[in-house]
Amino acid sequence: MDIKTNSLLAQMQSMSQAATGNRANPMETSGMGEIGQINSSQNDFGNLFKEAINTVNDLQKDTGAKRTAFEMGDDRVTLAETMIAAQKSSVAFEATVAVRNKFVEAYKEIMSMPV
C-alpha cells in the first residue's frame, strides 16, 4: 500500500510542477515546436490526473473493504490497519481536491485576463 501512496505523492508533485510551469528539464523539446509541446503536456496532465483519481478510488475501495471486514469480525484485519487505510484515502482525496481547486483558480485567472 505504501507504493500506491508514494506513487500518488509523486503524481501530485509532477502535476504541481506542471501547473506552475516548472519542468524537470526545461531544455526538453519534443521536436514538434510549441504546439506539440502544449498538446503533449495536456495529454500528460490528463493521464496523470486520471491515474491520481484512479489511485484515490482504489484507496477508498480498499478502505471500504477493510472497514467491512473489521466490522464483520474478520481476524485478518486489525483496527490499526483499518484506521491507517482510512487516513491514507482521506489524505489522498484531500490532496486531489486541493490540486483540482488550484487548477480551477488558475483557469479563472486565465479567463479573466484581457486578450
GROMACS .gro file of C-alpha atoms in nm:
model
  115
    1MET     CA    1   0.000   0.000   0.000
    2ASP     CA    2   0.295   0.237   0.060
    3ILE     CA    3   0.389   0.210  -0.307
    4LYS     CA    4   0.048   0.344  -0.414
    5THR     CA    5   0.074   0.632  -0.167
    6ASN     CA    6   0.424   0.719  -0.285
    7SER     CA    7   0.305   0.694  -0.644
    8LEU     CA    8   0.015   0.928  -0.568
    9LEU     CA    9   0.250   1.174  -0.400
   10ALA     CA   10   0.485   1.166  -0.699
   11GLN     CA   11   0.192   1.220  -0.935
   12MET     CA   12   0.066   1.514  -0.731
   13GLN     CA   13   0.413   1.670  -0.726
   14SER     CA   14   0.451   1.633  -1.100
   15MET     CA   15   0.105   1.785  -1.153
   16SER     CA   16   0.200   2.073  -0.927
   17GLN     CA   17   0.519   2.129  -1.123
   18ALA     CA   18   0.326   2.114  -1.449
   19ALA     CA   19   0.075   2.367  -1.314
   20THR     CA   20   0.344   2.613  -1.215
   21GLY     CA   21   0.534   2.562  -1.537
   22ASN     CA   22   0.837   2.401  -1.374
   23ARG     CA   23   0.977   2.105  -1.559
   24ALA     CA   24   1.246   1.864  -1.457
   25ASN     CA   25   1.441   1.958  -1.767
   26PRO     CA   26   1.338   2.295  -1.912
   27MET     CA   27   1.553   2.233  -2.219
   28GLU     CA   28   1.331   1.939  -2.322
   29THR     CA   29   1.179   1.976  -2.663
   30SER     CA   30   0.958   1.739  -2.849
   31GLY     CA   31   1.087   1.849  -3.188
   32MET     CA   32   0.732   1.947  -3.277
   33GLY     CA   33   0.753   2.313  -3.182
   34GLU     CA   34   0.545   2.493  -2.925
   35ILE     CA   35   0.213   2.343  -3.034
   36GLY     CA   36   0.344   1.989  -2.999
   37GLN     CA   37   0.469   2.068  -2.650
   38ILE     CA   38   0.135   2.210  -2.545
   39ASN     CA   39  -0.059   1.910  -2.677
   40SER     CA   40   0.177   1.654  -2.524
   41SER     CA   41   0.177   1.829  -2.186
   42GLN     CA   42  -0.203   1.844  -2.197
   43ASN     CA   43  -0.219   1.469  -2.262
   44ASP     CA   44   0.039   1.405  -1.989
   45PHE     CA   45  -0.159   1.612  -1.739
   46GLY     CA   46  -0.482   1.438  -1.834
   47ASN     CA   47  -0.322   1.098  -1.789
   48LEU     CA   48  -0.158   1.195  -1.459
   49PHE     CA   49  -0.480   1.336  -1.321
   50LYS     CA   50  -0.675   1.029  -1.433
   51GLU     CA   51  -0.419   0.800  -1.268
   52ALA     CA   52  -0.431   1.007  -0.949
   53ILE     CA   53  -0.810   0.983  -0.937
   54ASN     CA   54  -0.794   0.608  -1.002
   55THR     CA   55  -0.539   0.571  -0.721
   56VAL     CA   56  -0.764   0.764  -0.482
   57ASN     CA   57  -1.057   0.546  -0.587
   58ASP     CA   58  -0.853   0.230  -0.526
   59LEU     CA   59  -0.751   0.355  -0.181
   60GLN     CA   60  -1.111   0.433  -0.094
   61LYS     CA   61  -1.228   0.090  -0.213
   62ASP     CA   62  -0.955  -0.076  -0.005
   63THR     CA   63  -1.060   0.128   0.297
   64GLY     CA   64  -1.423   0.027   0.250
   65ALA     CA   65  -1.329  -0.339   0.222
   66LYS     CA   66  -1.113  -0.323   0.536
   67ARG     CA   67  -1.386  -0.144   0.732
   68THR     CA   68  -1.643  -0.402   0.629
   69ALA     CA   69  -1.410  -0.690   0.714
   70PHE     CA   70  -1.325  -0.539   1.053
   71GLU     CA   71  -1.692  -0.475   1.133
   72MET     CA   72  -1.778  -0.833   1.040
   73GLY     CA   73  -1.515  -0.961   1.284
   74ASP     CA   74  -1.250  -1.081   1.038
   75ASP     CA   75  -0.937  -1.167   1.240
   76ARG     CA   76  -0.709  -1.092   0.942
   77VAL     CA   77  -0.790  -0.718   0.958
   78THR     CA   78  -0.684  -0.515   1.261
   79LEU     CA   79  -0.821  -0.185   1.380
   80ALA     CA   80  -0.483  -0.023   1.315
   81GLU     CA   81  -0.480  -0.138   0.952
   82THR     CA   82  -0.834  -0.010   0.906
   83MET     CA   83  -0.756   0.331   1.056
   84ILE     CA   84  -0.433   0.368   0.856
   85ALA     CA   85  -0.615   0.282   0.532
   86ALA     CA   86  -0.885   0.538   0.617
   87GLN     CA   87  -0.625   0.808   0.679
   88LYS     CA   88  -0.440   0.727   0.356
   89SER     CA   89  -0.754   0.753   0.150
   90SER     CA   90  -0.855   1.073   0.328
   91VAL     CA   91  -0.520   1.241   0.266
   92ALA     CA   92  -0.517   1.128  -0.097
   93PHE     CA   93  -0.869   1.262  -0.153
   94GLU     CA   94  -0.789   1.595   0.012
   95ALA     CA   95  -0.472   1.632  -0.197
   96THR     CA   96  -0.666   1.561  -0.517
   97VAL     CA   97  -0.932   1.817  -0.425
   98ALA     CA   98  -0.661   2.074  -0.346
   99VAL     CA   99  -0.497   2.020  -0.685
  100ARG     CA  100  -0.833   2.050  -0.857
  101ASN     CA  101  -0.908   2.373  -0.673
  102LYS     CA  102  -0.573   2.521  -0.775
  103PHE     CA  103  -0.642   2.441  -1.138
  104VAL     CA  104  -0.989   2.594  -1.118
  105GLU     CA  105  -0.835   2.911  -0.970
  106ALA     CA  106  -0.573   2.919  -1.245
  107TYR     CA  107  -0.839   2.870  -1.511
  108LYS     CA  108  -1.049   3.154  -1.371
  109GLU     CA  109  -0.744   3.379  -1.359
  110ILE     CA  110  -0.655   3.299  -1.720
  111MET     CA  111  -1.012   3.354  -1.834
  112SER     CA  112  -1.023   3.696  -1.667
  113MET     CA  113  -0.709   3.815  -1.848
  114PRO     CA  114  -0.765   4.064  -2.128
  115VAL     CA  115  -0.689   3.936  -2.476
   0.00000   0.00000   0.00000
